[in-house]
Short mmCIF file of C-alpha atoms in Angstrom, two decimals:
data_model
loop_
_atom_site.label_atom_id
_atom_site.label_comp_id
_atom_site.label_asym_id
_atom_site.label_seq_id
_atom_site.Cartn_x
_atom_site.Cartn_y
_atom_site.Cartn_z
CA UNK A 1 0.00 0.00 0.00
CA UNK A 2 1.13 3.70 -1.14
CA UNK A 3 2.59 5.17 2.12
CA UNK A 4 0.89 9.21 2.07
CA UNK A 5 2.43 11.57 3.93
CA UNK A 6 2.53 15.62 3.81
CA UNK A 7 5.77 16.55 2.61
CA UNK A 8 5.61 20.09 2.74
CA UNK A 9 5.40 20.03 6.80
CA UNK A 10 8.70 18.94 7.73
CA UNK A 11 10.93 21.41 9.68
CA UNK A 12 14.11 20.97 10.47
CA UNK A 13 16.03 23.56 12.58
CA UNK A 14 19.30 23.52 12.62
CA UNK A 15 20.53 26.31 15.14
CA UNK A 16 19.48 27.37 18.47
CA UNK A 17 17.70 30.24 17.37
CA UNK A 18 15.98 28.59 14.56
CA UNK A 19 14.14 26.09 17.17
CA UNK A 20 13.00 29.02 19.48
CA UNK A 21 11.35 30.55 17.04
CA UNK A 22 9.57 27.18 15.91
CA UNK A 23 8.65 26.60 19.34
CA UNK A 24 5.31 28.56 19.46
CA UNK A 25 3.58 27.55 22.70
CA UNK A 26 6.34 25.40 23.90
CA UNK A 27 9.17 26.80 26.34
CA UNK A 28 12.95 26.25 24.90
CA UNK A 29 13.86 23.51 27.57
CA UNK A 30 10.33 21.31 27.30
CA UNK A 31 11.56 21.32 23.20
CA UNK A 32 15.30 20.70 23.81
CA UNK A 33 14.14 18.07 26.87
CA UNK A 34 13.10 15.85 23.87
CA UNK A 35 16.40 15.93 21.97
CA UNK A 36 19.30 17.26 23.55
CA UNK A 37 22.59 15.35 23.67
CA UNK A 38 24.96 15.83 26.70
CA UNK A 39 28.47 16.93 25.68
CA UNK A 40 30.07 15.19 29.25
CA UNK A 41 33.52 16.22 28.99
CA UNK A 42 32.30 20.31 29.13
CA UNK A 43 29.75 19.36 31.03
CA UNK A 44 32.21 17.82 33.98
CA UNK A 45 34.52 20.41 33.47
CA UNK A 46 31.54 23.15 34.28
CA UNK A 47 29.67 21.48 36.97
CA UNK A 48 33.48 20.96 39.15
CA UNK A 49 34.25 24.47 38.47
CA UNK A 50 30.49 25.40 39.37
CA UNK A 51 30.95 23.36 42.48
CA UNK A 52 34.23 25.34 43.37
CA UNK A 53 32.51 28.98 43.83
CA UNK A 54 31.13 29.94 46.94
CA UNK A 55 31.55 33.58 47.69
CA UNK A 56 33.58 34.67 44.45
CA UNK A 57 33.35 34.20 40.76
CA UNK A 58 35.36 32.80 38.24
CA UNK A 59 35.50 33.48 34.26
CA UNK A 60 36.05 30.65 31.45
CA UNK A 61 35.98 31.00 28.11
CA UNK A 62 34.04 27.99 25.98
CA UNK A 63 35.96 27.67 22.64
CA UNK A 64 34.02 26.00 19.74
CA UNK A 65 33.38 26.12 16.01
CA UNK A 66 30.39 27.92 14.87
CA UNK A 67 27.51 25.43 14.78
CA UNK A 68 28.63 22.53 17.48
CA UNK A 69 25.92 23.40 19.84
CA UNK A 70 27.11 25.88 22.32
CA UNK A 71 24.03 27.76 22.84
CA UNK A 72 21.96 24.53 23.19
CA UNK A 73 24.74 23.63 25.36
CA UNK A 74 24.23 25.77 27.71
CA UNK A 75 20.52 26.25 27.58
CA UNK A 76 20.55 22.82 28.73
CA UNK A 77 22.40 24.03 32.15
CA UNK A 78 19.33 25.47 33.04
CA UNK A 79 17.76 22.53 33.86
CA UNK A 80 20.41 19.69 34.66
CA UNK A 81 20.44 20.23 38.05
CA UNK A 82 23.77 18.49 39.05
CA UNK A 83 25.82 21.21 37.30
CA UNK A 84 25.09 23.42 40.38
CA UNK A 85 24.05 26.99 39.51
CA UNK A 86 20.81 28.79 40.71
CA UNK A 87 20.17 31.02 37.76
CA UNK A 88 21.08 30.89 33.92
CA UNK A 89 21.39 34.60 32.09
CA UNK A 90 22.42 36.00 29.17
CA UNK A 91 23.92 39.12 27.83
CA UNK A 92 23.31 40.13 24.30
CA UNK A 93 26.44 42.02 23.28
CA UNK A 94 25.06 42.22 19.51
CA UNK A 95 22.85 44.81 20.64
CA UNK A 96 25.13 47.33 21.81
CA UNK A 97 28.32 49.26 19.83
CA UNK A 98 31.51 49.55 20.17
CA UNK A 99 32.71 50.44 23.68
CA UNK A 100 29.49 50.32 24.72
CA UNK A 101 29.33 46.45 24.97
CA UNK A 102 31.89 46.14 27.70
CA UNK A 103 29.91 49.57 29.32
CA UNK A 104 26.45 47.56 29.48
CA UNK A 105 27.94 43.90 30.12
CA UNK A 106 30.28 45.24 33.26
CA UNK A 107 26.50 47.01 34.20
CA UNK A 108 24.63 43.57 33.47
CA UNK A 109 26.95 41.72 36.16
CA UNK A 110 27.25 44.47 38.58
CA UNK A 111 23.23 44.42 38.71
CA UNK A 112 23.21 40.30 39.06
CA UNK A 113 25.79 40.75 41.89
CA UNK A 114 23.59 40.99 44.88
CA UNK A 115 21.32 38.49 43.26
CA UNK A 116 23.72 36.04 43.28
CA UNK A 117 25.13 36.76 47.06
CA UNK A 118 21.48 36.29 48.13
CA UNK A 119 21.23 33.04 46.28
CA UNK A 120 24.59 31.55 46.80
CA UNK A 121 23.24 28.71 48.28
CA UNK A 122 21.58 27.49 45.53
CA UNK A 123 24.51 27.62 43.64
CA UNK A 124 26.57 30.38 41.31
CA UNK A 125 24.29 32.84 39.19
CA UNK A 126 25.83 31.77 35.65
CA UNK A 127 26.03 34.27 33.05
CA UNK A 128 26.44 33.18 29.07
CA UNK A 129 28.06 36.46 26.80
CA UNK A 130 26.63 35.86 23.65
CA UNK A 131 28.10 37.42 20.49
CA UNK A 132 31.08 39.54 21.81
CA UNK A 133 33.68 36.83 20.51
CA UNK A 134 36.49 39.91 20.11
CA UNK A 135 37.48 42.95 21.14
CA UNK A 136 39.13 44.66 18.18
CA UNK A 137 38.86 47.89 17.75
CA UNK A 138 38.42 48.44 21.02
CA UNK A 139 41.33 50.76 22.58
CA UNK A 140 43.26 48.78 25.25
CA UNK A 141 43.12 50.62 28.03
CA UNK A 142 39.38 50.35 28.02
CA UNK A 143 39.78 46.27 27.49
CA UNK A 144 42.27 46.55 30.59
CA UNK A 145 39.42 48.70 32.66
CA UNK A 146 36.90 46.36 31.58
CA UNK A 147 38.79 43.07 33.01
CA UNK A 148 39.88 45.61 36.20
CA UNK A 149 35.88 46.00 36.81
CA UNK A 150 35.14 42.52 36.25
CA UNK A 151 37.85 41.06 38.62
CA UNK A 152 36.34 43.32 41.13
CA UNK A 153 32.90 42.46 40.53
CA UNK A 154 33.63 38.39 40.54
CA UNK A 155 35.56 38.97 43.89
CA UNK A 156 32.50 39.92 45.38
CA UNK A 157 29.76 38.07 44.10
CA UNK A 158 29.34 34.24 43.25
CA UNK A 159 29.32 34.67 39.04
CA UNK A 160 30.09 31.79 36.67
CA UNK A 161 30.85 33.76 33.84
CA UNK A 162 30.91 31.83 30.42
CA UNK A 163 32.17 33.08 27.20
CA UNK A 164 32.20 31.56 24.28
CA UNK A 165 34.33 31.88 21.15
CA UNK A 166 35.59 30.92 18.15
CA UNK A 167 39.03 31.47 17.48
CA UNK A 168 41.69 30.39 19.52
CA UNK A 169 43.61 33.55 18.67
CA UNK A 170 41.06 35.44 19.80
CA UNK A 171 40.94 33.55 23.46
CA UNK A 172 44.83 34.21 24.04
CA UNK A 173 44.55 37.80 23.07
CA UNK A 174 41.53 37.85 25.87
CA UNK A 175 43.80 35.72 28.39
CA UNK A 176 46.73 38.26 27.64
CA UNK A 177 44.86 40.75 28.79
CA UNK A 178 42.98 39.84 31.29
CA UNK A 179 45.76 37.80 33.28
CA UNK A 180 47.70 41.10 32.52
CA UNK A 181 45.12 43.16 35.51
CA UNK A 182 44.35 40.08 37.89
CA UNK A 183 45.68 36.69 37.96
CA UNK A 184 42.12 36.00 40.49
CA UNK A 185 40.01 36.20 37.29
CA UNK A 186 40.29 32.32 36.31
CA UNK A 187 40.30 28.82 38.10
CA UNK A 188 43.41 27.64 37.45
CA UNK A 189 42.76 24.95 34.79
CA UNK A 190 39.39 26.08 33.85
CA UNK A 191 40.77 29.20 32.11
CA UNK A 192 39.72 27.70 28.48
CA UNK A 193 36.95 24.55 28.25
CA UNK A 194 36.80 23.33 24.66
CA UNK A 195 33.45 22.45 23.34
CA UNK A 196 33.98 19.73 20.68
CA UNK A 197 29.74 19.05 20.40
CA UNK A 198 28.22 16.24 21.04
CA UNK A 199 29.72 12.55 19.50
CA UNK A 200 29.37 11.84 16.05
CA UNK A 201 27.61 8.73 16.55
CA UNK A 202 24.44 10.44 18.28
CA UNK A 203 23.47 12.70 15.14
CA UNK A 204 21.14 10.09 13.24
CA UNK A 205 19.20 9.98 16.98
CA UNK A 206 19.51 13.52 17.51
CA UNK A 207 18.49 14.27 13.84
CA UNK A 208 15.43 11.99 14.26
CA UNK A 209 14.21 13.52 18.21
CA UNK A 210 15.01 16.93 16.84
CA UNK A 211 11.93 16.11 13.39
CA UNK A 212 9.67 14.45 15.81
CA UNK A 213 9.67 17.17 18.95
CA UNK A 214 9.58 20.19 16.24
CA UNK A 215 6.80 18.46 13.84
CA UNK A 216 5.47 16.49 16.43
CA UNK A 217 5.60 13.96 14.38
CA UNK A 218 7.25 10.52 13.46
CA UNK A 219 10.07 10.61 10.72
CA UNK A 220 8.24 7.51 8.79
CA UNK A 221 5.08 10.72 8.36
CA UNK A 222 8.16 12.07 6.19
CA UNK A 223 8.68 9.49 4.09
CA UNK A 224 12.53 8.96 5.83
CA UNK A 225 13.89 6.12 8.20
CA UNK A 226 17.47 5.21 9.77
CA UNK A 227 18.99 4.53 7.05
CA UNK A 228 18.48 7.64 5.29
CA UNK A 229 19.53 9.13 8.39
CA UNK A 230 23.07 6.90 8.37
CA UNK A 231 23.22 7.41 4.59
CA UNK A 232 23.63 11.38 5.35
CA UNK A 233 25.91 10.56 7.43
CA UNK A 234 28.41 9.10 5.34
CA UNK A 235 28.21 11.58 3.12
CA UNK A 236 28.47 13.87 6.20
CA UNK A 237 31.87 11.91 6.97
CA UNK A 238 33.34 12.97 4.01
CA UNK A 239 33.13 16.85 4.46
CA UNK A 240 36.01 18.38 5.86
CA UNK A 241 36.55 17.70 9.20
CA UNK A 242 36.67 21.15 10.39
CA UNK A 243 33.35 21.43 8.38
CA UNK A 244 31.86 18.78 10.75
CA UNK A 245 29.17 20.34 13.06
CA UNK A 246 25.36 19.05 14.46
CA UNK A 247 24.74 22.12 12.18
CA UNK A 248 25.65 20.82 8.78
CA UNK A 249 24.72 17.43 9.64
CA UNK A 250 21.05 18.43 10.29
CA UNK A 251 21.18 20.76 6.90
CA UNK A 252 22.31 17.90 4.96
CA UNK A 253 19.14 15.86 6.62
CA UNK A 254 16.82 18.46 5.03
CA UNK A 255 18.46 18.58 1.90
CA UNK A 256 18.09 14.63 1.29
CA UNK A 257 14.45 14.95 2.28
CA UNK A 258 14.14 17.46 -0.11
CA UNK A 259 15.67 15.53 -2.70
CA UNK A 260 14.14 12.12 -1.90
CA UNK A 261 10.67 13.91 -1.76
CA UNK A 262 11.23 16.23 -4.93
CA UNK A 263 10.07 18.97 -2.50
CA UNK A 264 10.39 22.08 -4.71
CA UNK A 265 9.33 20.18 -7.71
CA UNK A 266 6.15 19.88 -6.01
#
């Protein structure tokens, strides 16, 4: 019997942002609940370091390619409760200019400072800095006040402060001059976590939770099955390696289905 099936309903996010704003009544972490993959290495690294603060703060930077998974990474420290933190925010440096980004983000701490004293308890306030992954063209002595305000701020208050980059040039010049104002900023050996994303081998499941808790429906309603899913990721395998992210695996997913389905054709 013909197998019938809409083929112009599947979505397929394949960045953070993309599923929040597929979500519709549905908060981020009931969605990512459904398909999330745990990247354990980071994830030890940031629940010891979590565990360390008590009455002061501590910075790390979180160094990964564009589209491994950080910000569902750390979305997901929201509600994993053994990573030890009372509070998940974020700063939004893309909406500021210039100097102003380091003006507002040293404001944005200094305002979750008593907020996190009061709640120590519970665990550090953790803070995520979203899109400031550089500071050129910035001049240094402001870059040097900046990490001057910040060391005083995290010597007062219980902050986990996560930054994520990029480019490992990028996280020495920020180590340079930061460790060049305080050497209190960092725990020593948590200075730099990398985030490789989650294993290889979980992207066919993660591919296949990720259709069924956005469509709310099963892949077979989309005319696809496992082995499409491991076929894509052959072909996956043979991309670059630095190429190799959740992101492009989950684009190359929607492309077969588009192929296999003749989706534009129709």
């Amino acid at each position: 019997m013909e197998n019938h099936y809409d083929a112009s309903e599947l979505i397929l996010p394949s960045s953070y942002e993309e599923v929040v704003n597929e979500l519709n009544n549905r908060t981020i972490n009931e969605a990512m609940m459904d398909f999330f993959s745990p990247v354990t290495k980071t994830e030890e690294s940031i629940t010891e370091l979590s565990t360390r603060i008590r009455n002061s703060g501590k910075l790390s930077f979180i160094v990964g390619r564009p589209g491994v998974g950080k910000s569902t990474f750390f979305q997901s420290l929201s509600w994993r409760k053994h990573i030890n933190i009372s509070s998940l925010k974020y700063f939004d440096a893309q909406s500021y200019i210039g100097k102003e980004k380091l003006y507002k983000l040293t404001e944005f701490l200094n305002q979750l400072s008593d907020e996190a004293r009061t709640r120590k308890d519970k665990g550090p306030v953790c803070i995520i800095i979203n899109y400031l992954e550089n500071l050129s063209g910035l001049d240094q002595d402001i870059i040097k006040g900046f990490f001057r305000d910040l060391n005083g701020i995290l010597r007062r208050a219980p902050l986990l402060v996560l930054w994520p980059l990029t480019e490992e040039a990028d996280v020495q010049t920020m180590l340079s001059y930061s460790k060049a104002v305080s050497g209190t900023l960092f725990q020593k050996g948590f200075e730099q976590l990398d985030f490789p994303g989650p294993n290889k081998e979980y992207f066919c499941d993660i591919a296949t939770k990720t259709i069924e808790a956005i469509n709310n429906k099963q892949i077979a309603d989309f005319n696809l099955n496992t082995n499409d899913l491991e076929d894509v990721l052959k072909k996956f395998n043979n991309e670059a390696l630095i190429d190799q992210t959740i992101r492009l695996y989950l684009d190359m997913v929607k492309e077969h289905w588009e192929s296999k389905n003749n989706y534009f054709k129709k």
